[in-house]
Structure formats: structure tokens, C-alpha cells
Coordinates of N, CA, C and O in Angstrom, one line a residue:
X47 N -18.9 17.0 -8.1 CA -18.4 18.2 -7.5 C -17.0 18.5 -7.1 O -16.2 19.0 -7.1
X48 N -16.5 16.6 -6.7 CA -15.3 16.9 -6.4 C -14.6 15.6 -7.7 O -15.2 14.6 -8.0
X49 N -13.5 16.0 -8.1 CA -13.0 15.3 -10.0 C -11.5 14.7 -8.9 O -10.8 15.5 -8.7
X50 N -11.5 13.3 -8.7 CA -10.2 12.5 -9.2 C -10.0 11.9 -10.2 O -10.6 11.5 -11.1
X51 N -8.6 12.1 -10.1 CA -7.8 11.6 -11.5 C -6.5 11.1 -11.1 O -5.4 11.5 -10.7
X52 N -6.7 9.7 -11.5 CA -5.4 9.1 -11.5 C -4.5 8.8 -12.4 O -5.2 8.9 -13.5
X53 N -3.1 8.7 -12.1 CA -1.8 8.6 -13.0 C -1.1 7.6 -12.7 O -0.5 7.4 -11.3
X54 N -0.1 7.0 -13.4 CA 0.9 6.2 -12.9 C 0.6 4.9 -13.6 O 1.8 4.1 -13.4
X55 N -0.4 4.5 -13.6 CA -0.4 3.1 -13.9 C -0.1 2.4 -15.0 O 1.0 3.1 -16.0
X56 N 0.4 1.0 -15.0 CA 0.4 0.8 -16.1 C 1.8 -0.5 -16.1 O 0.6 -1.4 -15.9
X57 N 2.3 -1.2 -17.4 CA 2.8 -2.4 -17.4 C 4.4 -2.2 -16.4 O 5.0 -1.7 -17.1
X58 N 4.5 -3.4 -15.8 CA 5.6 -3.9 -15.2 C 5.8 -5.2 -14.9 O 5.1 -5.8 -15.2
X59 N 7.3 -5.6 -14.6 CA 7.2 -7.1 -14.5 C 7.3 -7.1 -12.7 O 7.7 -6.0 -12.5
X60 N 7.4 -8.8 -13.0 CA 7.3 -9.0 -11.7 C 8.6 -8.4 -10.5 O 9.5 -8.3 -11.2
X61 N 8.5 -8.0 -9.3 CA 9.8 -7.6 -8.4 C 9.9 -5.8 -8.8 O 10.6 -5.7 -8.5
X62 N 8.9 -5.6 -9.6 CA 9.6 -3.8 -10.1 C 8.6 -3.1 -9.6 O 8.0 -3.7 -8.3
X63 N 8.1 -1.5 -9.6 CA 7.9 -0.9 -8.5 C 7.2 0.0 -9.8 O 7.2 0.8 -10.5
X64 N 5.9 0.6 -9.4 CA 5.5 2.0 -9.7 C 4.5 2.8 -8.8 O 4.5 2.9 -7.4
X65 N 4.8 4.1 -8.8 CA 4.2 4.8 -8.1 C 2.7 5.4 -8.3 O 3.1 6.2 -9.8
X66 N 1.7 5.8 -8.0 CA 0.7 5.8 -8.6 C 0.2 7.2 -7.8 O 0.1 7.3 -6.9
X67 N -0.7 8.3 -8.4 CA -0.4 9.3 -8.2 C -2.2 9.8 -8.2 O -3.1 9.3 -9.5
X68 N -2.9 10.5 -7.5 CA -4.7 10.9 -7.5 C -4.3 12.2 -7.0 O -4.0 12.7 -6.2
X69 N -5.0 13.3 -7.9 CA -5.5 14.4 -7.6 C -6.9 15.6 -7.5 O -7.6 14.6 -8.2
X70 N -7.3 15.8 -6.3 CA -8.6 16.1 -6.2 C -8.8 17.8 -6.6 O -7.6 18.2 -6.2
X71 N -9.8 17.7 -7.7 CA -10.3 19.4 -7.7 C -11.8 19.2 -7.9 O -12.4 18.4 -7.1
X72 N -12.5 20.5 -7.5 CA -13.3 21.0 -7.6 C -13.9 21.8 -6.2 O -12.7 22.7 -6.1
X73 N -14.8 22.1 -6.4 CA -15.5 22.8 -4.9 C -15.1 22.5 -3.6 O -16.0 21.9 -2.7
X74 N -14.2 22.0 -3.4 CA -13.4 21.4 -2.1 C -13.4 22.0 -0.6 O -12.9 23.0 -0.6
X75 N -14.2 21.9 0.2 CA -13.6 22.1 1.8 C -13.1 21.7 2.3 O -11.9 22.8 3.1
X76 N -13.0 20.7 2.4 CA -12.1 19.9 3.2 C -11.8 18.7 2.4 O -12.9 17.8 2.0
X77 N -11.0 17.7 2.9 CA -10.6 16.5 2.0 C -10.6 15.5 3.7 O -9.4 15.8 4.5
X78 N -11.1 14.3 3.9 CA -11.2 13.7 5.3 C -10.1 12.7 4.7 O -9.0 12.6 4.8
X79 N -10.8 11.4 4.8 CA -10.1 10.3 4.6 C -9.8 9.9 2.8 O -10.6 10.4 2.2
X80 N -8.2 9.6 2.2 CA -8.0 9.6 0.9 C -7.7 8.0 1.3 O -7.0 7.8 2.0
X81 N -7.7 6.9 -0.2 CA -7.4 5.8 0.3 C -7.1 5.4 -1.3 O -7.5 6.1 -2.6
X82 N -6.8 4.4 -1.6 CA -7.0 3.3 -3.0 C -7.3 2.3 -3.0 O -7.3 1.7 -1.6
X83 N -8.4 1.2 -3.6 CA -8.9 0.6 -4.0 C -8.6 -0.2 -5.0 O -8.3 0.6 -5.8
X84 N -8.9 -1.4 -5.4 CA -8.4 -2.2 -6.7 C -9.0 -3.3 -6.9 O -10.1 -3.6 -5.7
X85 N -9.6 -3.6 -8.0 CA -10.8 -4.6 -8.8 C -9.6 -5.5 -9.7 O -9.5 -4.4 -10.7
X86 N -9.7 -7.0 -9.6 CA -9.3 -7.5 -10.5 C -10.3 -8.1 -10.9 O -11.5 -8.3 -10.3
X87 N -9.9 -8.5 -12.4 CA -11.2 -9.3 -13.2 C -11.8 -10.0 -12.1 O -11.2 -11.3 -11.8
X88 N -13.1 -10.4 -12.2 CA -13.8 -11.3 -11.7 C -13.9 -11.4 -9.9 O -14.8 -12.4 -9.5
X89 N -13.2 -10.5 -9.2 CA -13.3 -10.4 -7.7 C -13.9 -8.8 -7.5 O -14.1 -7.6 -8.5
X90 N -14.0 -8.8 -6.5 CA -14.7 -7.9 -5.9 C -13.8 -6.6 -5.5 O -12.4 -6.5 -5.3
X91 N -14.1 -5.1 -5.6 CA -13.0 -4.2 -5.6 C -12.8 -4.6 -3.8 O -13.7 -4.6 -2.5
X92 N -11.3 -3.9 -3.5 CA -11.0 -4.2 -2.1 C -10.2 -3.3 -1.5 O -9.6 -2.5 -2.6
X93 N -10.2 -2.9 -0.6 CA -9.4 -1.8 0.0 C -7.7 -2.1 -0.3 O -7.0 -2.7 0.3
X94 N -7.2 -1.3 -0.5 CA -5.3 -1.3 -0.4 C -5.1 -0.4 0.6 O -4.4 -1.2 1.5
X95 N -5.3 0.6 0.9 CA -4.9 1.3 2.0 C -5.5 2.8 2.1 O -6.2 3.4 1.2
X96 N -5.3 3.7 3.4 CA -6.2 4.7 3.0 C -5.1 5.3 4.2 O -4.6 5.0 5.1
X97 N -5.6 6.8 4.3 CA -4.8 7.8 4.9 C -5.8 8.5 5.5 O -6.4 9.6 4.3
X98 N -5.8 9.6 6.6 CA -6.4 10.6 7.0 C -6.2 11.9 6.6 O -4.5 11.5 6.8
X99 N -6.7 12.8 6.8 CA -5.9 14.2 6.8 C -4.8 14.1 7.7 O -4.0 15.0 7.2
X100 N -4.8 13.8 9.0 CA -3.9 14.1 9.9 C -2.7 13.2 9.6 O -1.4 13.4 10.5
X101 N -2.9 12.6 9.0 CA -1.6 10.8 9.0 C -1.8 10.1 9.2 O -1.1 8.8 8.6
X102 N -2.7 9.5 10.0 CA -2.7 7.9 10.1 C -3.2 7.0 8.8 O -3.9 7.5 7.8
X103 N -2.3 6.1 8.8 CA -2.9 5.1 7.4 C -2.9 3.5 8.3 O -3.4 3.2 8.8
X104 N -3.8 2.6 7.4 CA -4.1 1.7 7.7 C -4.1 1.2 6.1 O -3.9 1.5 4.9
X105 N -3.6 -0.4 5.8 CA -3.1 -0.9 4.8 C -4.1 -2.7 5.1 O -4.2 -2.9 6.1
X106 N -4.2 -3.2 3.9 CA -4.7 -4.7 3.6 C -3.4 -5.3 4.3 O -2.2 -4.9 3.9
X107 N -3.5 -6.0 5.2 CA -2.7 -6.7 5.7 C -1.2 -7.4 4.6 O -0.5 -7.6 5.0
X108 N -2.3 -8.6 4.1 CA -1.6 -8.6 2.6 C -0.6 -7.9 2.3 O 0.3 -8.4 1.3
X109 N -0.6 -7.0 1.9 CA 0.2 -5.9 1.1 C 1.3 -4.9 2.4 O 2.4 -3.8 2.0
X110 N 1.0 -4.9 3.6 CA 1.5 -4.3 4.1 C 3.4 -4.7 4.1 O 3.4 -5.7 3.9
X111 N 4.1 -3.7 4.0 CA 5.1 -3.6 3.7 C 5.7 -3.5 2.4 O 7.0 -3.0 1.8
X112 N 5.0 -3.6 1.4 CA 5.2 -3.4 -0.4 C 4.7 -1.9 -1.0 O 5.0 -1.5 -1.3
X113 N 3.5 -2.0 -0.1 CA 2.8 -0.5 -0.7 C 3.0 0.4 0.7 O 3.0 0.2 1.9
X114 N 3.0 1.4 -0.1 CA 3.2 2.7 0.8 C 2.2 4.1 0.5 O 2.3 4.2 -0.8
X115 N 1.3 4.5 1.4 CA 0.3 5.1 0.9 C 0.9 6.5 1.6 O 1.5 6.9 3.0
X116 N 0.5 7.7 0.9 CA 1.1 8.7 1.3 C 0.4 10.2 0.8 O -0.6 9.7 -0.7
X117 N 0.1 11.6 1.2 CA -0.2 12.0 0.7 C 0.0 13.9 0.8 O 0.9 14.2 2.0
X118 N -0.6 14.5 0.6 CA -0.1 15.9 0.1 C -0.7 17.1 0.4 O -1.5 17.3 -0.8
X119 N -1.6 17.3 1.1 CA -2.5 18.1 1.9 C -2.9 19.3 1.0 O -3.7 19.8 0.4
X120 N -1.6 20.1 0.8 CA -1.6 21.6 0.0 C -1.9 21.0 -1.3 O -2.4 22.2 -2.3
X121 N -1.5 20.2 -2.0 CA -1.7 19.7 -3.3 C -3.4 19.0 -3.5 O -3.4 18.6 -4.9
X122 N -3.7 18.6 -2.4 CA -4.8 17.6 -2.7 C -4.8 16.3 -3.6 O -5.2 16.0 -4.8
X123 N -3.3 15.7 -3.3 CA -2.8 14.7 -3.5 C -2.7 13.5 -2.6 O -2.6 14.1 -1.7
X124 N -2.8 12.6 -3.2 CA -2.4 10.7 -2.6 C -1.8 10.0 -3.5 O -2.1 10.3 -5.0
X125 N -1.2 9.3 -2.7 CA 0.2 9.0 -3.8 C 0.4 7.0 -3.1 O -0.1 7.0 -2.3
X126 N 0.4 6.4 -4.0 CA 0.4 4.7 -3.3 C 1.6 4.6 -4.4 O 2.0 4.4 -5.6
X127 N 2.8 4.4 -3.4 CA 3.8 3.6 -4.0 C 4.4 2.3 -3.8 O 3.8 1.5 -2.7
X128 N 4.3 1.0 -4.9 CA 4.4 0.1 -4.8 C 5.3 -0.5 -5.1 O 5.9 -0.3 -6.3
X129 N 5.7 -1.5 -4.3 CA 7.2 -2.3 -4.7 C 7.0 -3.8 -4.8 O 6.1 -4.0 -3.8
X130 N 8.3 -4.3 -5.1 CA 8.1 -6.0 -4.8 C 6.6 -6.1 -6.0 O 6.0 -7.2 -5.3
X131 N 6.2 -5.5 -7.1 CA 4.8 -5.8 -7.5 C 5.5 -7.5 -7.8 O 6.1 -8.3 -8.3
X132 N 3.7 -8.3 -7.7 CA 3.5 -9.6 -7.6 C 2.2 -9.4 -8.8 O 1.6 -8.7 -9.3
X133 N 2.3 -10.7 -9.8 CA 1.4 -10.7 -10.9 C 0.0 -10.5 -10.2 O -1.0 -9.7 -10.7
X134 N -0.1 -11.3 -8.8 CA -1.6 -10.7 -8.1 C -2.0 -9.5 -7.5 O -3.0 -9.4 -7.5
X135 N -0.9 -8.7 -7.9 CA -0.9 -7.5 -8.2 C -1.9 -6.4 -9.2 O -2.3 -5.3 -8.9
X136 N -2.0 -7.5 -10.1 CA -2.6 -6.8 -11.1 C -4.3 -6.6 -11.2 O -5.0 -7.8 -10.9
X137 N -4.3 -5.3 -11.5 CA -5.9 -4.9 -10.9 C -6.2 -3.5 -11.3 O -5.3 -2.4 -11.8
X138 N -7.4 -3.2 -11.6 CA -7.5 -1.9 -11.5 C -7.4 -0.9 -10.3 O -8.5 -1.4 -9.4
X139 N -6.8 0.0 -10.3 CA -6.5 0.9 -9.1 C -7.3 2.0 -9.2 O -7.4 3.1 -10.1
X140 N -8.3 2.5 -7.8 CA -9.1 3.2 -7.9 C -8.6 4.2 -6.4 O -8.5 4.3 -5.6
X141 N -8.8 5.6 -6.8 CA -8.4 6.5 -6.2 C -10.0 7.3 -5.3 O -11.0 7.1 -6.1
X142 N -9.8 7.0 -4.1 CA -11.0 7.2 -3.3 C -10.9 9.0 -2.3 O -9.6 8.9 -2.0
X143 N -12.2 9.7 -2.4 CA -11.8 10.8 -1.1 C -12.7 10.5 -0.7 O -14.1 10.5 -1.2
X144 N -13.3 11.1 1.0 CA -14.2 11.3 1.5 C -14.2 12.4 1.6 O -13.2 13.5 2.3
X145 N -14.4 13.3 0.8 CA -14.6 15.3 1.3 C -15.9 15.7 1.6 O -17.2 15.7 1.1
X146 N -15.1 17.0 2.0 CA -16.7 18.0 2.0 C -16.9 19.3 1.0 O -15.7 19.5 0.7
X147 N -17.8 19.2 0.4 CA -17.9 20.2 -0.9 C -18.0 21.7 -0.3 O -18.7 21.7 1.2
X148 N -17.5 22.3 -0.8 CA -18.1 24.1 -0.1 C -19.7 24.6 0.2 O -19.2 25.3 1.2
X149 N -20.6 24.1 0.2 CA -21.5 24.5 0.0 C -22.1 23.6 0.9 O -23.1 24.0 1.7
X150 N -21.7 22.4 1.4 CA -22.1 21.2 2.2 C -21.8 21.1 3.6 O -20.2 21.2 4.0
X151 N -22.3 21.0 4.6 CA -21.8 20.7 5.9 C -21.4 19.0 5.9 O -20.7 18.7 6.7
X152 N -22.2 18.3 4.8 CA -22.1 17.1 4.9 C -20.6 16.3 4.2 O -20.2 17.2 3.5
X153 N -20.0 15.3 4.4 CA -18.8 14.6 3.7 C -19.4 13.7 3.1 O -20.3 12.5 3.0
X154 N -19.2 13.6 1.9 CA -19.2 12.4 0.6 C -18.5 11.9 0.3 O -16.9 12.1 0.1
X155 N -18.4 10.5 -0.6 CA -17.1 9.8 -1.0 C -17.2 9.8 -2.5 O -18.3 9.9 -3.5
X156 N -16.1 10.3 -3.0 CA -15.8 10.1 -4.4 C -15.0 9.6 -5.0 O -14.0 8.7 -4.0
X157 N -15.1 8.9 -6.4 CA -14.0 8.0 -6.7 C -13.9 8.5 -8.2 O -14.0 9.3 -8.8
X158 N -12.3 8.0 -8.5 CA -11.6 8.4 -9.5 C -12.4 7.1 -10.6 O -12.9 6.5 -10.7
X159 N -11.9 7.5 -11.9 CA -12.1 6.5 -12.9 C -11.2 5.5 -13.0 O -11.7 4.3 -13.4
X160 N -9.9 5.2 -12.2 CA -9.2 4.3 -11.9 C -8.1 3.8 -12.6 O -8.4 4.4 -14.1
X161 N -6.8 3.3 -12.9 CA -5.7 3.3 -13.5 C -5.2 1.9 -13.5 O -5.7 1.3 -12.5
X162 N -5.1 1.5 -14.8 CA -4.5 -0.3 -14.8 C -3.5 -0.6 -14.4 O -2.2 0.4 -15.2
X163 N -3.4 -1.3 -13.5 CA -1.8 -2.2 -13.4 C -1.5 -3.4 -13.5 O -2.3 -4.1 -13.3
X164 N -0.9 -3.4 -14.6 CA -0.3 -5.0 -15.1 C 1.0 -5.3 -14.5 O 1.6 -4.7 -15.1
X165 N 0.9 -6.1 -13.5 CA 2.2 -7.0 -13.6 C 2.6 -8.3 -14.2 O 1.8 -9.0 -14.2
X166 N 3.4 -8.4 -15.3 CA 3.4 -9.1 -16.1 C 5.2 -9.2 -16.5 O 5.1 -8.7 -16.7
X167 N 5.1 -10.5 -16.8 CA 6.5 -10.3 -17.6 C 6.8 -11.2 -19.0 O 7.4 -11.0 -19.7

């Protein structure tokens, strides 16, 4: 009932930058926390960053300073600015939202299909 679509992934050289975008659509009553996760081949999905509806953010310590998460509540969008990219950042990046559907009192977790980010020379 909540559809998340990522965009902005691609191939970049080490040291380059990318900005990922994710838009939420559907019968949304409200969106609580939004975030980005990533999964590299052979590894578990890991948290990258989250941002609450009011603005507070969290980051994986190793990524703090290079990645910046932001959101536009009016547009139901969340962004991930990635700078100084390293080969180790190569992964499928997934958008996540904890949202309340219009007809429901409870909030649920929703996931996008993922977008590939490849850092290589």
C-alpha cells in the first residue's frame, strides 16, 4: 500500500559523488522514520542512515561525514548524498519507510526495490 521507488544509482569512480532519491506513494497517512540500507554481495543488509519525521538523524559510524541523509516531507521523499565514495561502498541501496497507511492505526515497514551503486575505476 506504500510504494517506494529509488533512483540515482549508477557507476562512479572512487572519490566521486552520487545522490540517491526515494519517493513514497500510496495511501499514506503519515511517514515516521525513513532511511537507507545497503547490501553488498555475500554480506547482510546493513543500516546506512535514518531520519525521523522531525529531522533527527542516525548514521553508521563508519559512514558518518561522507554520507548525508535528508528528507522533504511535503514530497514524501528521502535523499542520500554520498561523497568521497570508496570501492567498499559498492552495494544495492534500499530505501525504507516506517509508515502508517490511511486506514490503519498501526505503522508498518516498507521497502523499495533497490538501486545499484558501483564504485570502480
